[in-house]
Amino acid sequence: GYARNFISKTVKNNAEGDVRVGYVRQASSIIGSIQELLEGRQGLFGADASKEAVARVEKAQALIAKFCAECGVEDEKLATFAAAHP
């Protein structure tokens, strides 16, 4: 419902110019980079790779929380998520 409508309106209103869409793209990119990290293709291994993966997930969560907060959706679960990921 809401997500589909939001995306539809964003596409109609120049998605490239909406910084909120950039938050989601950046979060997606960060999450996608974790696979290579954990496979050892980024020079880190073991505990160091794990620590970096956790840091990336936290950064992605913060970006998604920022997206949710700036979209103006008033939902208790989203508000809780956003508060937990400053």
JSON list of C-alpha atoms in Angstrom, two decimals:
[
{"chain": "A", "resi": 1, "resn": "GLY", "atom": "CA", "xyz": [0.00, 0.00, 0.00]},
{"chain": "A", "resi": 2, "resn": "TYR", "atom": "CA", "xyz": [1.94, 2.97, 1.32]},
{"chain": "A", "resi": 3, "resn": "ALA", "atom": "CA", "xyz": [5.33, 1.94, -0.11]},
{"chain": "A", "resi": 4, "resn": "ARG", "atom": "CA", "xyz": [3.89, 1.36, -3.58]},
{"chain": "A", "resi": 5, "resn": "ASN", "atom": "CA", "xyz": [2.11, 4.73, -3.55]},
{"chain": "A", "resi": 6, "resn": "PHE", "atom": "CA", "xyz": [5.20, 6.50, -2.25]},
{"chain": "A", "resi": 7, "resn": "ILE", "atom": "CA", "xyz": [7.42, 4.96, -4.93]},
{"chain": "A", "resi": 8, "resn": "SER", "atom": "CA", "xyz": [4.87, 5.71, -7.64]},
{"chain": "A", "resi": 9, "resn": "LYS", "atom": "CA", "xyz": [4.66, 9.36, -6.61]},
{"chain": "A", "resi": 10, "resn": "THR", "atom": "CA", "xyz": [8.44, 9.57, -6.28]},
{"chain": "A", "resi": 11, "resn": "VAL", "atom": "CA", "xyz": [8.92, 8.28, -9.82]},
{"chain": "A", "resi": 12, "resn": "LYS", "atom": "CA", "xyz": [6.40, 10.80, -11.13]},
{"chain": "A", "resi": 13, "resn": "ASN", "atom": "CA", "xyz": [8.10, 13.59, -9.19]},
{"chain": "A", "resi": 14, "resn": "ASN", "atom": "CA", "xyz": [11.74, 12.99, -10.18]},
{"chain": "A", "resi": 15, "resn": "ALA", "atom": "CA", "xyz": [13.05, 10.17, -8.01]},
{"chain": "A", "resi": 16, "resn": "GLU", "atom": "CA", "xyz": [16.63, 11.15, -8.78]},
{"chain": "A", "resi": 17, "resn": "GLY", "atom": "CA", "xyz": [16.07, 14.50, -7.12]},
{"chain": "A", "resi": 18, "resn": "ASP", "atom": "CA", "xyz": [14.65, 13.05, -3.88]},
{"chain": "A", "resi": 19, "resn": "VAL", "atom": "CA", "xyz": [17.38, 12.62, -1.28]},
{"chain": "A", "resi": 20, "resn": "ARG", "atom": "CA", "xyz": [15.22, 10.11, 0.62]},
{"chain": "A", "resi": 21, "resn": "VAL", "atom": "CA", "xyz": [15.46, 7.68, -2.28]},
{"chain": "A", "resi": 22, "resn": "GLY", "atom": "CA", "xyz": [19.22, 8.14, -2.12]},
{"chain": "A", "resi": 23, "resn": "TYR", "atom": "CA", "xyz": [19.19, 6.92, 1.49]},
{"chain": "A", "resi": 24, "resn": "VAL", "atom": "CA", "xyz": [17.60, 3.64, 0.43]},
{"chain": "A", "resi": 25, "resn": "ARG", "atom": "CA", "xyz": [19.94, 3.24, -2.54]},
{"chain": "A", "resi": 26, "resn": "GLN", "atom": "CA", "xyz": [22.96, 3.87, -0.33]},
{"chain": "A", "resi": 27, "resn": "ALA", "atom": "CA", "xyz": [21.69, 1.41, 2.30]},
{"chain": "A", "resi": 28, "resn": "SER", "atom": "CA", "xyz": [21.12, -1.20, -0.38]},
{"chain": "A", "resi": 29, "resn": "SER", "atom": "CA", "xyz": [24.61, -0.70, -1.75]},
{"chain": "A", "resi": 30, "resn": "ILE", "atom": "CA", "xyz": [26.13, -1.03, 1.72]},
{"chain": "A", "resi": 31, "resn": "ILE", "atom": "CA", "xyz": [24.23, -4.26, 2.41]},
{"chain": "A", "resi": 32, "resn": "GLY", "atom": "CA", "xyz": [25.25, -5.62, -1.00]},
{"chain": "A", "resi": 33, "resn": "SER", "atom": "CA", "xyz": [28.91, -4.98, -0.23]},
{"chain": "A", "resi": 34, "resn": "ILE", "atom": "CA", "xyz": [28.80, -7.22, 2.83]},
{"chain": "A", "resi": 35, "resn": "GLN", "atom": "CA", "xyz": [28.81, -10.42, 0.79]},
{"chain": "A", "resi": 36, "resn": "GLU", "atom": "CA", "xyz": [32.18, -9.62, -0.77]},
{"chain": "A", "resi": 37, "resn": "LEU", "atom": "CA", "xyz": [33.48, -8.55, 2.63]},
{"chain": "A", "resi": 38, "resn": "LEU", "atom": "CA", "xyz": [32.49, -11.82, 4.30]},
{"chain": "A", "resi": 39, "resn": "GLU", "atom": "CA", "xyz": [33.90, -13.82, 1.39]},
{"chain": "A", "resi": 40, "resn": "GLY", "atom": "CA", "xyz": [37.27, -12.21, 2.03]},
{"chain": "A", "resi": 41, "resn": "ARG", "atom": "CA", "xyz": [37.41, -10.22, -1.19]},
{"chain": "A", "resi": 42, "resn": "GLN", "atom": "CA", "xyz": [37.90, -6.89, 0.59]},
{"chain": "A", "resi": 43, "resn": "GLY", "atom": "CA", "xyz": [41.04, -7.76, 2.53]},
{"chain": "A", "resi": 44, "resn": "LEU", "atom": "CA", "xyz": [39.47, -8.40, 5.93]},
{"chain": "A", "resi": 45, "resn": "PHE", "atom": "CA", "xyz": [39.05, -11.81, 7.52]},
{"chain": "A", "resi": 46, "resn": "GLY", "atom": "CA", "xyz": [37.58, -13.38, 10.65]},
{"chain": "A", "resi": 47, "resn": "ALA", "atom": "CA", "xyz": [36.75, -11.05, 13.52]},
{"chain": "A", "resi": 48, "resn": "ASP", "atom": "CA", "xyz": [37.83, -7.96, 11.57]},
{"chain": "A", "resi": 49, "resn": "ALA", "atom": "CA", "xyz": [35.46, -8.80, 8.70]},
{"chain": "A", "resi": 50, "resn": "SER", "atom": "CA", "xyz": [32.66, -9.53, 11.17]},
{"chain": "A", "resi": 51, "resn": "LYS", "atom": "CA", "xyz": [33.19, -6.22, 12.97]},
{"chain": "A", "resi": 52, "resn": "GLU", "atom": "CA", "xyz": [33.15, -4.33, 9.67]},
{"chain": "A", "resi": 53, "resn": "ALA", "atom": "CA", "xyz": [29.99, -6.18, 8.55]},
{"chain": "A", "resi": 54, "resn": "VAL", "atom": "CA", "xyz": [28.20, -5.17, 11.75]},
{"chain": "A", "resi": 55, "resn": "ALA", "atom": "CA", "xyz": [29.28, -1.54, 11.27]},
{"chain": "A", "resi": 56, "resn": "ARG", "atom": "CA", "xyz": [27.93, -1.58, 7.70]},
{"chain": "A", "resi": 57, "resn": "VAL", "atom": "CA", "xyz": [24.59, -3.06, 8.77]},
{"chain": "A", "resi": 58, "resn": "GLU", "atom": "CA", "xyz": [24.27, -0.40, 11.46]},
{"chain": "A", "resi": 59, "resn": "LYS", "atom": "CA", "xyz": [25.00, 2.33, 8.92]},
{"chain": "A", "resi": 60, "resn": "ALA", "atom": "CA", "xyz": [22.42, 0.88, 6.51]},
{"chain": "A", "resi": 61, "resn": "GLN", "atom": "CA", "xyz": [19.85, 0.68, 9.31]},
{"chain": "A", "resi": 62, "resn": "ALA", "atom": "CA", "xyz": [20.48, 4.33, 10.18]},
{"chain": "A", "resi": 63, "resn": "LEU", "atom": "CA", "xyz": [19.93, 5.33, 6.54]},
{"chain": "A", "resi": 64, "resn": "ILE", "atom": "CA", "xyz": [16.68, 3.37, 6.36]},
{"chain": "A", "resi": 65, "resn": "ALA", "atom": "CA", "xyz": [15.54, 4.91, 9.64]},
{"chain": "A", "resi": 66, "resn": "LYS", "atom": "CA", "xyz": [16.34, 8.36, 8.24]},
{"chain": "A", "resi": 67, "resn": "PHE", "atom": "CA", "xyz": [14.29, 7.54, 5.14]},
{"chain": "A", "resi": 68, "resn": "CYS", "atom": "CA", "xyz": [11.33, 6.43, 7.28]},
{"chain": "A", "resi": 69, "resn": "ALA", "atom": "CA", "xyz": [11.54, 9.49, 9.51]},
{"chain": "A", "resi": 70, "resn": "GLU", "atom": "CA", "xyz": [11.67, 11.90, 6.59]},
{"chain": "A", "resi": 71, "resn": "CYS", "atom": "CA", "xyz": [8.78, 10.27, 4.71]},
{"chain": "A", "resi": 72, "resn": "GLY", "atom": "CA", "xyz": [6.37, 11.49, 7.34]},
{"chain": "A", "resi": 73, "resn": "VAL", "atom": "CA", "xyz": [4.72, 8.14, 7.96]},
{"chain": "A", "resi": 74, "resn": "GLU", "atom": "CA", "xyz": [3.23, 8.05, 11.44]},
{"chain": "A", "resi": 75, "resn": "ASP", "atom": "CA", "xyz": [3.56, 4.46, 12.55]},
{"chain": "A", "resi": 76, "resn": "GLU", "atom": "CA", "xyz": [4.57, 3.25, 16.00]},
{"chain": "A", "resi": 77, "resn": "LYS", "atom": "CA", "xyz": [6.79, 0.44, 14.67]},
{"chain": "A", "resi": 78, "resn": "LEU", "atom": "CA", "xyz": [8.61, 2.78, 12.28]},
{"chain": "A", "resi": 79, "resn": "ALA", "atom": "CA", "xyz": [9.05, 5.37, 15.01]},
{"chain": "A", "resi": 80, "resn": "THR", "atom": "CA", "xyz": [10.52, 2.71, 17.30]},
{"chain": "A", "resi": 81, "resn": "PHE", "atom": "CA", "xyz": [12.86, 1.53, 14.53]},
{"chain": "A", "resi": 82, "resn": "ALA", "atom": "CA", "xyz": [13.96, 5.09, 13.74]},
{"chain": "A", "resi": 83, "resn": "ALA", "atom": "CA", "xyz": [14.61, 5.82, 17.42]},
{"chain": "A", "resi": 84, "resn": "ALA", "atom": "CA", "xyz": [16.70, 2.66, 17.74]},
{"chain": "A", "resi": 85, "resn": "HIS", "atom": "CA", "xyz": [18.87, 3.55, 14.74]},
{"chain": "A", "resi": 86, "resn": "PRO", "atom": "CA", "xyz": [19.91, 7.21, 15.01]}
]
